[in-house]
PDB file of C-alpha atoms in Angstrom:
ATOM      1  CA  MET O 824     -14.586 -25.955   9.687  1.00 63.00           C
ATOM      2  CA  SER O 825     -17.664 -24.230  11.674  1.00 57.00           C
ATOM      3  CA  THR O 826     -19.346 -20.981  10.595  1.00 53.00           C
ATOM      4  CA  GLU O 827     -17.428 -19.394  13.831  1.00 52.00           C
ATOM      5  CA  GLU O 828     -14.231 -20.655  13.207  1.00 55.00           C
ATOM      6  CA  LYS O 829     -14.623 -19.139   9.407  1.00 46.00           C
ATOM      7  CA  VAL O 830     -16.089 -15.927  10.700  1.00 42.00           C
ATOM      8  CA  GLN O 831     -12.627 -15.743  12.740  1.00 50.00           C
ATOM      9  CA  GLU O 832     -10.895 -16.536   9.756  1.00 56.00           C
ATOM     10  CA  ALA O 833     -12.363 -13.803   7.810  1.00 47.00           C
ATOM     11  CA  ALA O 834     -11.936 -11.531   9.998  1.00 47.00           C
ATOM     12  CA  ALA O 835      -8.188 -12.208  10.733  1.00 52.00           C
ATOM     13  CA  GLN O 836      -7.336 -12.209   6.392  1.00 51.00           C
ATOM     14  CA  SER O 837      -9.438  -9.017   6.783  1.00 44.00           C
ATOM     15  CA  GLN O 838      -6.994  -7.298   9.489  1.00 49.00           C
ATOM     16  CA  ASP O 839      -4.065  -8.150   7.389  1.00 52.00           C
ATOM     17  CA  ASP O 840      -5.099  -7.131   3.920  1.00 51.00           C
ATOM     18  CA  LEU O 841      -5.480  -3.696   5.619  1.00 51.00           C
ATOM     19  CA  MET O 842      -1.927  -3.741   7.104  1.00 56.00           C
ATOM     20  CA  GLN O 843       0.377  -2.298   4.744  1.00 60.00           C
ATOM     21  CA  PRO O 844       4.596  -2.057   5.051  1.00 65.00           C
ATOM     22  CA  ILE O 845       5.996   0.400   7.773  1.00 68.00           C
ATOM     23  CA  LYS O 846       6.736   3.285   5.451  1.00 76.00           C
ATOM     24  CA  SER O 847       8.277   4.754   8.725  1.00 90.00           C
ATOM     25  CA  VAL O 848       8.960   2.978  11.977  1.00 91.00           C
ATOM     26  CA  GLU O 849       9.608   5.977  14.190  1.00 93.00           C
ATOM     27  CA  ALA O 850       6.224   7.018  12.733  1.00 93.00           C
ATOM     28  CA  CYS O 851       4.183   3.682  14.258  1.00 94.00           C
ATOM     29  CA  ILE O 852       5.578   3.758  17.365  1.00 96.00           C
ATOM     30  CA  GLU O 853       4.752   7.079  17.836  1.00 95.00           C
ATOM     31  CA  ALA O 854       1.367   6.783  16.812  1.00 95.00           C
ATOM     32  CA  VAL O 855       0.600   3.356  18.832  1.00 97.00           C
ATOM     33  CA  VAL O 856       2.425   4.344  21.948  1.00 97.00           C
ATOM     34  CA  PHE O 857       0.334   8.339  20.933  1.00 96.00           C
ATOM     35  CA  ALA O 858      -3.051   5.818  21.119  1.00 96.00           C
ATOM     36  CA  ALA O 859      -2.404   3.675  23.636  1.00 96.00           C
ATOM     37  CA  GLY O 860      -2.914   6.475  26.081  1.00 93.00           C
ATOM     38  CA  TYR O 861      -0.586   4.495  28.882  1.00 95.00           C
ATOM     39  CA  PRO O 862       2.884   2.716  28.602  1.00 97.00           C
ATOM     40  CA  VAL O 863       3.600   0.449  26.255  1.00 98.00           C
ATOM     41  CA  PRO O 864       5.668  -2.447  26.464  1.00 98.00           C
ATOM     42  CA  TYR O 865       8.785  -2.487  24.306  1.00 98.00           C
ATOM     43  CA  GLN O 866       8.127  -6.022  23.369  1.00 98.00           C
ATOM     44  CA  LYS O 867       4.530  -5.070  21.663  1.00 97.00           C
ATOM     45  CA  LEU O 868       6.229  -2.543  20.344  1.00 97.00           C
ATOM     46  CA  ALA O 869       8.885  -5.540  18.862  1.00 96.00           C
ATOM     47  CA  ASP O 870       5.996  -7.474  17.798  1.00 95.00           C
ATOM     48  CA  VAL O 871       4.120  -5.133  15.838  1.00 92.00           C
ATOM     49  CA  THR O 872       6.992  -3.488  13.849  1.00 92.00           C
ATOM     50  CA  GLY O 873       8.787  -7.060  13.784  1.00 92.00           C
ATOM     51  CA  LEU O 874      11.975  -5.336  15.447  1.00 94.00           C
ATOM     52  CA  SER O 875      13.832  -6.782  18.291  1.00 95.00           C
ATOM     53  CA  THR O 876      13.501  -4.716  21.498  1.00 97.00           C
ATOM     54  CA  ARG O 877      16.541  -3.180  21.413  1.00 96.00           C
ATOM     55  CA  GLU O 878      15.832  -1.670  18.205  1.00 95.00           C
ATOM     56  CA  VAL O 879      12.433  -0.625  18.967  1.00 97.00           C
ATOM     57  CA  LYS O 880      14.471   0.693  22.724  1.00 97.00           C
ATOM     58  CA  ARG O 881      16.245   3.078  20.556  1.00 95.00           C
ATOM     59  CA  PHE O 882      13.487   4.158  18.037  1.00 95.00           C
ATOM     60  CA  ALA O 883      11.691   5.309  20.941  1.00 97.00           C
ATOM     61  CA  GLU O 884      14.698   7.191  22.299  1.00 96.00           C
ATOM     62  CA  ARG O 885      15.217   8.439  19.367  1.00 95.00           C
ATOM     63  CA  ILE O 886      11.532   9.693  19.110  1.00 95.00           C
ATOM     64  CA  SER O 887      11.633  11.094  22.743  1.00 96.00           C
ATOM     65  CA  LYS O 888      14.474  13.038  22.153  1.00 94.00           C
ATOM     66  CA  HIS O 889      12.216  15.011  18.899  1.00 93.00           C
ATOM     67  CA  TYR O 890       9.987  15.986  21.848  1.00 94.00           C
ATOM     68  CA  GLU O 891      13.127  17.555  23.943  1.00 91.00           C
ATOM     69  CA  ASN O 892      12.558  20.390  22.134  1.00 81.00           C
ATOM     70  CA  ASP O 893      10.370  23.153  24.053  1.00 75.00           C
ATOM     71  CA  ASN O 894       7.349  24.324  21.660  1.00 88.00           C
ATOM     72  CA  ARG O 895       6.098  20.786  21.991  1.00 92.00           C
ATOM     73  CA  GLY O 896       3.335  20.652  24.830  1.00 94.00           C
ATOM     74  CA  ILE O 897       4.351  16.635  24.712  1.00 95.00           C
ATOM     75  CA  MET O 898       6.905  14.435  25.470  1.00 96.00           C
ATOM     76  CA  MET O 899       7.854  10.964  25.048  1.00 97.00           C
ATOM     77  CA  LEU O 900       8.718   8.714  28.627  1.00 97.00           C
ATOM     78  CA  CYS O 901      11.420   5.810  28.078  1.00 98.00           C
ATOM     79  CA  PHE O 902      11.420   3.268  31.004  1.00 97.00           C
ATOM     80  CA  LYS O 903      13.091   0.619  31.346  1.00 97.00           C
ATOM     81  CA  ASP O 904      10.679  -1.491  29.690  1.00 98.00           C
ATOM     82  CA  THR O 905       7.628   0.331  28.724  1.00 98.00           C
ATOM     83  CA  CYS O 906       7.654   4.282  26.642  1.00 98.00           C
ATOM     84  CA  GLN O 907       4.703   6.158  27.092  1.00 97.00           C
ATOM     85  CA  PHE O 908       3.321  10.236  25.793  1.00 97.00           C
ATOM     86  CA  CYS O 909       2.663  12.347  28.750  1.00 96.00           C
ATOM     87  CA  THR O 910       1.851  16.332  28.633  1.00 94.00           C
ATOM     88  CA  LYS O 911       4.690  18.414  29.862  1.00 94.00           C
ATOM     89  CA  GLU O 912       4.009  19.797  33.412  1.00 93.00           C
ATOM     90  CA  GLN O 913       4.294  23.156  32.373  1.00 92.00           C
ATOM     91  CA  TYR O 914       1.109  23.138  30.661  1.00 93.00           C
ATOM     92  CA  ALA O 915      -0.183  21.375  33.579  1.00 93.00           C
ATOM     93  CA  PRO O 916      -2.191  24.281  35.131  1.00 92.00           C
ATOM     94  CA  TYR O 917      -3.670  25.299  30.647  1.00 92.00           C
ATOM     95  CA  ILE O 918      -4.668  21.518  30.796  1.00 91.00           C
ATOM     96  CA  ARG O 919      -6.506  21.736  34.221  1.00 91.00           C
ATOM     97  CA  ASP O 920      -8.290  24.658  32.652  1.00 91.00           C
ATOM     98  CA  SER O 921      -9.460  23.028  29.668  1.00 88.00           C
ATOM     99  CA  ALA O 922     -11.162  19.726  31.652  1.00 85.00           C
ATOM    100  CA  ASN O 923     -12.846  21.667  34.036  1.00 82.00           C
ATOM    101  CA  SER O 924     -14.067  23.956  31.326  1.00 76.00           C
ATOM    102  CA  ILE O 925     -15.365  20.959  29.680  1.00 72.00           C
ATOM    103  CA  LEU O 926     -16.488  19.469  32.830  1.00 66.00           C
ATOM    104  CA  SER O 927     -18.696  22.575  33.718  1.00 72.00           C
ATOM    105  CA  SER O 928     -20.163  22.734  30.353  1.00 69.00           C
ATOM    106  CA  SER O 929     -20.910  19.441  30.236  1.00 62.00           C
ATOM    107  CA  GLU O 930     -23.281  19.625  33.733  1.00 58.00           C
TER     108      GLU O 930
END
C-alpha cells in the first residue's frame, strides 16, 4: 500500500469515527439541507441516513409542515426529487436591506 493510499485510508477511518448514530433523522435531514444552501436530492439524503428515498421524502414533508408556522422566517420547499430551505417572501425587504447594509459597510 502506497503512502497516499495509507493517508486516504486514515482520513476515511477518521471521518467514520466522527460519524455518530443518527439520534433524530429529522434533525439530520434538516441540518444537511440547511447547510447545503441549494436543492438536495432525496437520494443523497437517503445515502446519508441509510433510509429509502420514499422515507426521506416523508421526513422532508414533515419538516416542511413544521416550518409553515407563521412565526418562522424560513421554509423548506419539497420538490419531486429535491428539497431546500429558503426564506419566506414576506421577509425579502428586510433581507435586501440587511444585505445592502453589509455590502455598504465593507466598502
